[in-house]
Coordinates of C-alpha atoms in Angstrom, one line a residue:
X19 CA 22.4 -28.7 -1.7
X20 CA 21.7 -31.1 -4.9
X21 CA 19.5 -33.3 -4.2
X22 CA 21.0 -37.1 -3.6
X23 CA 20.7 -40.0 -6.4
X24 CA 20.9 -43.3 -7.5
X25 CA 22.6 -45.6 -4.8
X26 CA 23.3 -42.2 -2.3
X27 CA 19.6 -42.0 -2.2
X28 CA 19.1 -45.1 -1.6
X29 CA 22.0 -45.0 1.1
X30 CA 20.5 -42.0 2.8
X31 CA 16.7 -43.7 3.2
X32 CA 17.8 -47.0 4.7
X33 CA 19.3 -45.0 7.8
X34 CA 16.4 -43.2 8.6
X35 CA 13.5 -45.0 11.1
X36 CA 10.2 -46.1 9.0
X37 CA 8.2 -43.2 10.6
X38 CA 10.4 -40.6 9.3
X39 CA 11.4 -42.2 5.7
X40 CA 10.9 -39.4 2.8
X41 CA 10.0 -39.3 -1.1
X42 CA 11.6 -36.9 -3.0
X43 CA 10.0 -34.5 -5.1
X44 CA 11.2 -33.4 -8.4
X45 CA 11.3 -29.7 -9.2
X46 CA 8.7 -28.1 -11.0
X47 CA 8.7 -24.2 -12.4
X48 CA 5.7 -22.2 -12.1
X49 CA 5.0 -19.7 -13.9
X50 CA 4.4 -16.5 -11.9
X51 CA 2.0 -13.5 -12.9
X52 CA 2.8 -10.2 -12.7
X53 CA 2.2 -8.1 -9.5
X54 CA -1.2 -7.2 -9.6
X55 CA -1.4 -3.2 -11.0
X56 CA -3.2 -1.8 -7.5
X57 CA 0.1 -3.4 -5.4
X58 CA 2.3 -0.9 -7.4
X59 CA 4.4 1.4 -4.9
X60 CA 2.8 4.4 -7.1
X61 CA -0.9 2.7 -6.9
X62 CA 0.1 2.5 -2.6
X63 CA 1.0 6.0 -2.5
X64 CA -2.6 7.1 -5.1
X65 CA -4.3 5.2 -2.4
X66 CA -2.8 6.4 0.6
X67 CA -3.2 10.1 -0.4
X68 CA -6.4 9.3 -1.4
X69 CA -6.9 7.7 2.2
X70 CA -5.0 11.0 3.9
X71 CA -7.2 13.6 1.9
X72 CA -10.8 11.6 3.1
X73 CA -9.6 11.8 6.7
X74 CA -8.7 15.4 6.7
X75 CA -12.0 16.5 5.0
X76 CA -13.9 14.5 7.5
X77 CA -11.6 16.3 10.4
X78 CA -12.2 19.5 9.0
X79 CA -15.9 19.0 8.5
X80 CA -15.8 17.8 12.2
X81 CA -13.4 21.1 13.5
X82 CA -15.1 23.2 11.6
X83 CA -18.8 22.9 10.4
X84 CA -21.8 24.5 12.7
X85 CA -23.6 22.4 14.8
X86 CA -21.2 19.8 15.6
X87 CA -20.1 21.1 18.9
X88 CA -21.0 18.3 20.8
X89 CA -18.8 15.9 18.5
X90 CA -16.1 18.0 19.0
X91 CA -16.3 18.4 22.7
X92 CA -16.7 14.9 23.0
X93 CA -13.4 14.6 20.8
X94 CA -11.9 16.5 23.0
X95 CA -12.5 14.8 26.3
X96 CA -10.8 11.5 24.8
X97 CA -8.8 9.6 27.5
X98 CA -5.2 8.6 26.3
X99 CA -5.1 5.6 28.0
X100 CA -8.3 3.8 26.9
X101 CA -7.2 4.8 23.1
X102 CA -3.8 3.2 23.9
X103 CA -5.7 0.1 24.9
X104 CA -8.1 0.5 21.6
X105 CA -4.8 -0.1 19.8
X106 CA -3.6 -3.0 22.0
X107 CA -6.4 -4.6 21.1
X108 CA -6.3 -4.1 17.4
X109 CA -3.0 -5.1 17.5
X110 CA -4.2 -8.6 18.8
X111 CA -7.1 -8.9 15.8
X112 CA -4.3 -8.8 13.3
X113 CA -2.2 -11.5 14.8
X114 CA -5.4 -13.7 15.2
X115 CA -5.5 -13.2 11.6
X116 CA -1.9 -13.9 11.1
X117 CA -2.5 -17.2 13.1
X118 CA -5.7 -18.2 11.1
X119 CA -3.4 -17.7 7.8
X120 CA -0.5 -19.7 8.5
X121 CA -3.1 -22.6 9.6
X122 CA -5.1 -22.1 7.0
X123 CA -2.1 -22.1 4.1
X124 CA 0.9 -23.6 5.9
X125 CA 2.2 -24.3 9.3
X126 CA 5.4 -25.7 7.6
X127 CA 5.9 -21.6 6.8
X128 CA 8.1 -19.4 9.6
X129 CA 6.1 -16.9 11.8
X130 CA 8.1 -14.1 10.1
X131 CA 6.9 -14.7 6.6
X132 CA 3.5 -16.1 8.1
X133 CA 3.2 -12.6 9.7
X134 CA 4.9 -11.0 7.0
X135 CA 2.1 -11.9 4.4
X136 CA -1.0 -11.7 7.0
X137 CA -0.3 -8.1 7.8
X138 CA 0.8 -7.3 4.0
X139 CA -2.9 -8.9 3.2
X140 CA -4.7 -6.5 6.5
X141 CA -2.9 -3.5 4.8
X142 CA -4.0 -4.1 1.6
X143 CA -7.5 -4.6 3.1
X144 CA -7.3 -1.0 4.7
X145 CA -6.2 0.7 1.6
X146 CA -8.3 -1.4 -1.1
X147 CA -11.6 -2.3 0.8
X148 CA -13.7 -4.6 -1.5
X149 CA -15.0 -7.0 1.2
X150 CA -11.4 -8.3 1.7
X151 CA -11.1 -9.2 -2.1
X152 CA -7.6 -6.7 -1.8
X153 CA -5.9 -8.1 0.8
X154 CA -6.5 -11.8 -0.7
X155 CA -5.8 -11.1 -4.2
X156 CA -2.3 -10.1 -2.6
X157 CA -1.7 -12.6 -0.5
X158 CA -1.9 -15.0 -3.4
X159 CA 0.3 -13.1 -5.7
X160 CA 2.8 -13.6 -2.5
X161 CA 2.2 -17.2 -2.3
X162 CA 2.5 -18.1 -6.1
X163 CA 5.6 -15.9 -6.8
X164 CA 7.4 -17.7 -3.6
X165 CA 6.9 -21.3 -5.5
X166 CA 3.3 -22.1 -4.2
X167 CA 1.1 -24.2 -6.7
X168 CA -2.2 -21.4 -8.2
X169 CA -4.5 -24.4 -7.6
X170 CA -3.5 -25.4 -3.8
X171 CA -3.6 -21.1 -3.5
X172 CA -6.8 -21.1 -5.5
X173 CA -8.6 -23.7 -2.3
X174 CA -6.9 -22.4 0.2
X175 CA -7.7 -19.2 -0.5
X176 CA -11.4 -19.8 -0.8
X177 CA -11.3 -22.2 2.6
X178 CA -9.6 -19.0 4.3
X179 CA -12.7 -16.8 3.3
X180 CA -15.2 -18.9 4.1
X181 CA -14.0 -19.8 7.7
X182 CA -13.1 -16.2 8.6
X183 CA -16.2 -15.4 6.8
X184 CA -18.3 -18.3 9.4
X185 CA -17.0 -16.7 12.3
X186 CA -18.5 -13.3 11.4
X187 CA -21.9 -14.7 10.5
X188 CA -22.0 -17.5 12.9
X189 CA -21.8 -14.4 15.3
X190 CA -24.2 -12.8 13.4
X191 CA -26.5 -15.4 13.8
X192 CA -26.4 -16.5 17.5
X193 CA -26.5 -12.7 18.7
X194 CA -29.9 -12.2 16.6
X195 CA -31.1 -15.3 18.1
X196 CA -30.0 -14.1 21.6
X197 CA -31.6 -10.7 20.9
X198 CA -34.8 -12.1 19.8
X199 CA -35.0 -14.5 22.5
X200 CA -34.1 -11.2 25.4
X201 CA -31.2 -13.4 26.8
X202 CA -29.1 -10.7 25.5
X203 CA -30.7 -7.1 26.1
X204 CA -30.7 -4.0 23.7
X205 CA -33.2 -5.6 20.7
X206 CA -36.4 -2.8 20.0
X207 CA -38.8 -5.9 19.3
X208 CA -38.0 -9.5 18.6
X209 CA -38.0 -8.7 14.3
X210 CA -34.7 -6.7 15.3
X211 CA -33.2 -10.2 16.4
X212 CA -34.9 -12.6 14.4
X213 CA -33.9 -11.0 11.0
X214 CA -30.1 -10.2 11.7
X215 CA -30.0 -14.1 12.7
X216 CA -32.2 -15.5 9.4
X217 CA -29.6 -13.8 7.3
X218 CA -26.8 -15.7 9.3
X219 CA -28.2 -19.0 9.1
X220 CA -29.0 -18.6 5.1
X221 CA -25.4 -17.4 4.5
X222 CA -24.0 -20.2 6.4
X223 CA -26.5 -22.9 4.2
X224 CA -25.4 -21.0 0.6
X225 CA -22.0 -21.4 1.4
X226 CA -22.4 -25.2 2.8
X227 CA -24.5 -25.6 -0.7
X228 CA -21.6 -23.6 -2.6
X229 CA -19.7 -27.1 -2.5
X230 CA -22.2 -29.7 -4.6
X231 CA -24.1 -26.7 -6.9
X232 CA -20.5 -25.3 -8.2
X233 CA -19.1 -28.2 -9.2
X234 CA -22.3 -29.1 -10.9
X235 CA -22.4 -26.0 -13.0
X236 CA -18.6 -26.3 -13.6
X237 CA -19.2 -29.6 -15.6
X238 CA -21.9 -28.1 -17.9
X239 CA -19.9 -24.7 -18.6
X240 CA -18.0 -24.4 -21.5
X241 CA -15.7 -21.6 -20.5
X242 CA -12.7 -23.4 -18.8
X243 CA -11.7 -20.3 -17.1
X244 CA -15.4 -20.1 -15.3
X245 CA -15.0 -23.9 -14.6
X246 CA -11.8 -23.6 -12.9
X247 CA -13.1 -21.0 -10.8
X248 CA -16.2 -23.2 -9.8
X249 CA -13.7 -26.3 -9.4
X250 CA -11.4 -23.9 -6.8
X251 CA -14.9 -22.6 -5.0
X252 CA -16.2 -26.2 -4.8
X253 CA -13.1 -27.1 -3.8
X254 CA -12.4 -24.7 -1.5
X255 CA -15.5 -25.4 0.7
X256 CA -14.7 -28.9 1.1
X257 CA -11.3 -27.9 2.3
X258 CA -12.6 -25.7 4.3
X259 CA -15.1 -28.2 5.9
X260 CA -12.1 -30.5 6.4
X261 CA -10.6 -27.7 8.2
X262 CA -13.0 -27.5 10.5
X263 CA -13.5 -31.1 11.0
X264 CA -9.8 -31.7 12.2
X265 CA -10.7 -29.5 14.9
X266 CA -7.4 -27.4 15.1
X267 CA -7.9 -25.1 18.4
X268 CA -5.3 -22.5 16.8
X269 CA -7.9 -22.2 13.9
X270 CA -11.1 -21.6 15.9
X271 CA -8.9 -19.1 18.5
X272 CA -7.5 -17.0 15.2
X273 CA -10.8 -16.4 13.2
X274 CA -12.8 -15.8 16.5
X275 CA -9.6 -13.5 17.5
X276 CA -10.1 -11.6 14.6
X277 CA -13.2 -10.6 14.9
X278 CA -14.0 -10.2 18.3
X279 CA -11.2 -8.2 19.4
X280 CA -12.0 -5.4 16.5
X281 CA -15.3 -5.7 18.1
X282 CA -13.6 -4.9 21.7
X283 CA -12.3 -2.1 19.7
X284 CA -15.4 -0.3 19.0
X285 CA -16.4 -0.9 22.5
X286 CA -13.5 0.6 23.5
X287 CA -13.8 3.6 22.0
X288 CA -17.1 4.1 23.3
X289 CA -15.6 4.4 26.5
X290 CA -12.4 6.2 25.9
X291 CA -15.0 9.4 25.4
X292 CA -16.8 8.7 28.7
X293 CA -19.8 7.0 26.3
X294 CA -21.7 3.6 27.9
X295 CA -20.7 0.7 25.8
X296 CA -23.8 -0.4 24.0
X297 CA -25.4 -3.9 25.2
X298 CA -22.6 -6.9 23.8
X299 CA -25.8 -8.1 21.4
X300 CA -26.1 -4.4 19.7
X301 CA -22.4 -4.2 19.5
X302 CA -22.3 -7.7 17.8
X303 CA -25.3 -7.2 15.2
X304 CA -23.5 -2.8 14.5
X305 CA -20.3 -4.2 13.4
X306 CA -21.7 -7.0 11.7
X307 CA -23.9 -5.7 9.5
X308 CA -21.9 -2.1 9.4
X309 CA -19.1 -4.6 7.9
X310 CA -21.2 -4.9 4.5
X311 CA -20.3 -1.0 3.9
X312 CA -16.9 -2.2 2.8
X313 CA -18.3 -3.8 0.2
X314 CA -18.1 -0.6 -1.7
X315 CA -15.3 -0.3 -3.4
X316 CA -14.1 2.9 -1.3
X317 CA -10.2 3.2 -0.4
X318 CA -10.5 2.3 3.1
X319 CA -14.4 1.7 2.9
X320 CA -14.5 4.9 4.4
X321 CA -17.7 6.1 4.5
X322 CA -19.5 3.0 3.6
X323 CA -18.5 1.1 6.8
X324 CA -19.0 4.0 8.9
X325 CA -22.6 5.0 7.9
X326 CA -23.4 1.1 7.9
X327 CA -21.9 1.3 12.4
X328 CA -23.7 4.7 12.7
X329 CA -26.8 3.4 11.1
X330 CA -27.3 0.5 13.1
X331 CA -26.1 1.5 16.4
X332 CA -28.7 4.6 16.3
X333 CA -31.3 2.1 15.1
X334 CA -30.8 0.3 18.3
X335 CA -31.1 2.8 20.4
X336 CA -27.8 4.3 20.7
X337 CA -27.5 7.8 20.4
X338 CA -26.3 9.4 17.4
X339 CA -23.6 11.9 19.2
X340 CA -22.3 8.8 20.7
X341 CA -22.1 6.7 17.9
X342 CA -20.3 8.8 15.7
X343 CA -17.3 9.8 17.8
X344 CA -16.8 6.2 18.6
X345 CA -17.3 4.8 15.1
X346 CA -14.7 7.9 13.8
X347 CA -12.2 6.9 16.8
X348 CA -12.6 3.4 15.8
X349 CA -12.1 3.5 12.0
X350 CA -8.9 5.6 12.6
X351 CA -7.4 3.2 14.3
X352 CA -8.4 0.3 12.0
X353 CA -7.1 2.3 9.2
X354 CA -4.4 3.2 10.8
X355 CA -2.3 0.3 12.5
X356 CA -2.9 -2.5 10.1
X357 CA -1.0 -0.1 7.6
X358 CA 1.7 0.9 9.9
X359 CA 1.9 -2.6 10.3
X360 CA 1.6 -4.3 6.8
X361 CA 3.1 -1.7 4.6
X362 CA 6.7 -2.3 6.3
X363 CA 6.3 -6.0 6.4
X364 CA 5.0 -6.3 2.6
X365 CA 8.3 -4.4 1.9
X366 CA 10.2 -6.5 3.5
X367 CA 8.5 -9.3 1.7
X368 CA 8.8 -8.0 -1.5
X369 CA 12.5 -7.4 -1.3
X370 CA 12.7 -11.0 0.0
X371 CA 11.1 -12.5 -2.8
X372 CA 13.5 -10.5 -5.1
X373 CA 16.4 -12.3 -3.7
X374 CA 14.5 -15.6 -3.0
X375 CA 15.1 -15.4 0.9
X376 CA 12.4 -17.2 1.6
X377 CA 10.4 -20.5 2.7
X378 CA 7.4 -19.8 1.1
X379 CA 7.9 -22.8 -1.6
X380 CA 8.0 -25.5 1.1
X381 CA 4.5 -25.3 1.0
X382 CA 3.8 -26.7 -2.3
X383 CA 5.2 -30.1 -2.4
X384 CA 7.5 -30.4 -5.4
X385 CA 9.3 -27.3 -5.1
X386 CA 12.0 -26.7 -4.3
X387 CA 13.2 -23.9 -1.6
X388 CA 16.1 -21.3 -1.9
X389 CA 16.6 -21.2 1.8
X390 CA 19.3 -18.3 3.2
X391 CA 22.9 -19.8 4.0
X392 CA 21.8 -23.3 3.3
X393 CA 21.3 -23.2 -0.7
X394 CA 18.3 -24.8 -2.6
X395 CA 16.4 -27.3 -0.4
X396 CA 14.4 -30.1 -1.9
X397 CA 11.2 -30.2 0.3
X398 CA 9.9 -34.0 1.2
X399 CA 6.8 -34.8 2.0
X400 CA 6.6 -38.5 4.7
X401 CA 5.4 -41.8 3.4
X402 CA 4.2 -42.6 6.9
X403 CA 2.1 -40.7 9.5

């Protein structure tokens, strides 16, 4: 569809009501990078073998090294039925992360390719755990190949981080202040609260302070790629703020969502073995702070995030035994479903982007979008609320 000029333009506009008048947008071409080398199908299948050969040596360790025959008779007595719902429930955490994406970067976007690139971004999480750094670093390779503007992927990206980031240490913070204060039980002394919940708060001022201290250093620094990357941080926290601001219910529900149903997933799995569910405060501060093991840059984090579970859990008074066959249970299935979900879909997705059967663009005003049986689309952005 060409996009109407001159007097037709003009024709078009004056039958449309005020509220719903457009401006067209001329095209612009972007110029798209490369897919990143680690997204390569054989860099996938390095990982996922690497992934497949940690698991079996930990199963074997688990089958066959002395003294573990408690682990493996607890293995043993799992219950089908409460691992089925361990899934259900993980399956929920990725679409509240699907819905926090497509609020975060567009809403204009369809739930298929909004769901396609939110699981792609989970998988990619699973299989290259640097703290999420994989998963986004994909998601905006997505985003600028479909027609999507670096530096509105650039703030978005950043105000993504940060609020999925808030709800994990805003959770942090009010479950060591609960702790400390014995309205929620399972806390050794009042230190074991009080310090979890300092390290919240601070994390939530640095990234609140993020906004005016980077794009003070950004006008000092002489490197213009380190000041664009200040600009997009600074940036990024304001649009984040706004965000948060404008209230959107579907924002809170999806980064909450993400996180606290993989926490009912450890719980879970505590009980699927005929284990009590540690206290809802100890379960908060475990995964919490057990999260910072995937920091290390570990296909799948394995190993880093479960020593950081078992660590805390058996700090606060869980028992060891019980710990570790409900952190094993419960990385397996974190590993595990958001790549039998997001490998599939970032197929899909790739072989869409190949033949430009998508609506990605729309959400960069100016571009325009190749949509299936209808041609290329100009988007429009209104001149009136």
């Amino acid at each position: 569809m060409r996009t109407p000029t001159g007097s037709s333009r003009e024709g078009l506009t004056s039958k449309v009501p005020d509220r719903l008048k457009v401006e067209y947008i001329e095209r612009v071409d972007i110029d798209t990078p490369p897919l990143p080398d680690q997204f390569d199908s054989s860099h996938i299948r390095r990982s996922l073998i690497a992934v497949a050969v940690i698991v079996l040596v930990v199963a074997a360790a688990v089958v066959l090294l002395p003294g573990l025959g408690s682990l493996r008779a607890r293995f043993a007595g799992a219950q089908p039925g409460w691992l089925g719902v361990a899934v259900v429930l993980q399956i929920l955490s990725c679409a509240s992360y699907v819905l926090a994406f497509r609020v975060v970067f567009c809403r204009r976007m369809s739930w298929t390719t909004s769901a396609e690139i939110g699981l792609a971004e989970l998988a990619a999480n699973s299989l290259f755990s640097v703290g999420g750094a994989g998963g986004l670093a994909l998601g905006a390779w997505i985003l600028n190949r479909g027609g999507v503007d670096r530096g509105h992927i650039a703030r978005r990206t950043v105000a993504f981080f940060l609020i999925t980031s808030l709800a994990n240490v805003g959770f942090l913070a009010l479950a060591g202040v609960l702790l400390a204060a014995h309205v929620l039980p399972g806390s050794p002394g009042a230190l074991y609260g009080l310090l979890p919940a300092a390290v919240g708060f601070a994390a939530i001022g640095g990234a609140l302070g993020a906004r005016p201290l980077s794009h003070r250093i950004a006008r000092r620094v002489k490197s213009e790629r380190v000041e664009r990357a200040l600009t997009a941080l600074g940036d990024g926290v304001s649009e984040a703020l706004h965000l948060l601001r404008t209230r959107q219910p579907a924002l809170g529900i999806g980064a909450a969502g993400y996180m606290l149903f993989d926490v009912a997933v450890l719980g879970v799995c505590f009980t699927a073995f005929g284990n009590d569910v540690p206290p809802l405060g100890v379960l908060l501060l475990a995964y919490l702070i057990g999260q910072l093991g995937g920091l290390l840059p570990i296909p799948g984090g394995i190993g880093g995030v479960d020593g950081g579970l078992i660590g805390t859990l058996v700090l606060y008074g869980v028992s060891a035994t019980d710990a570790a066959v409900a952190v094993l249970a419960y990385r397996g299935i974190l590993l595990a479903v958001p790549a039998l979900l997001g490998l599939p879909a970032l197929a899909i997705l790739r072989r869409r982007l190949q033949t430009e059967a998508h609506d990605i663009a729309v959400c960069s005003p100016g571009q325009e979008v190749d949509v299936l049986g209808r041609g290329s689309v100009a988007p429009f952005r209104t001149l009136s609320p």
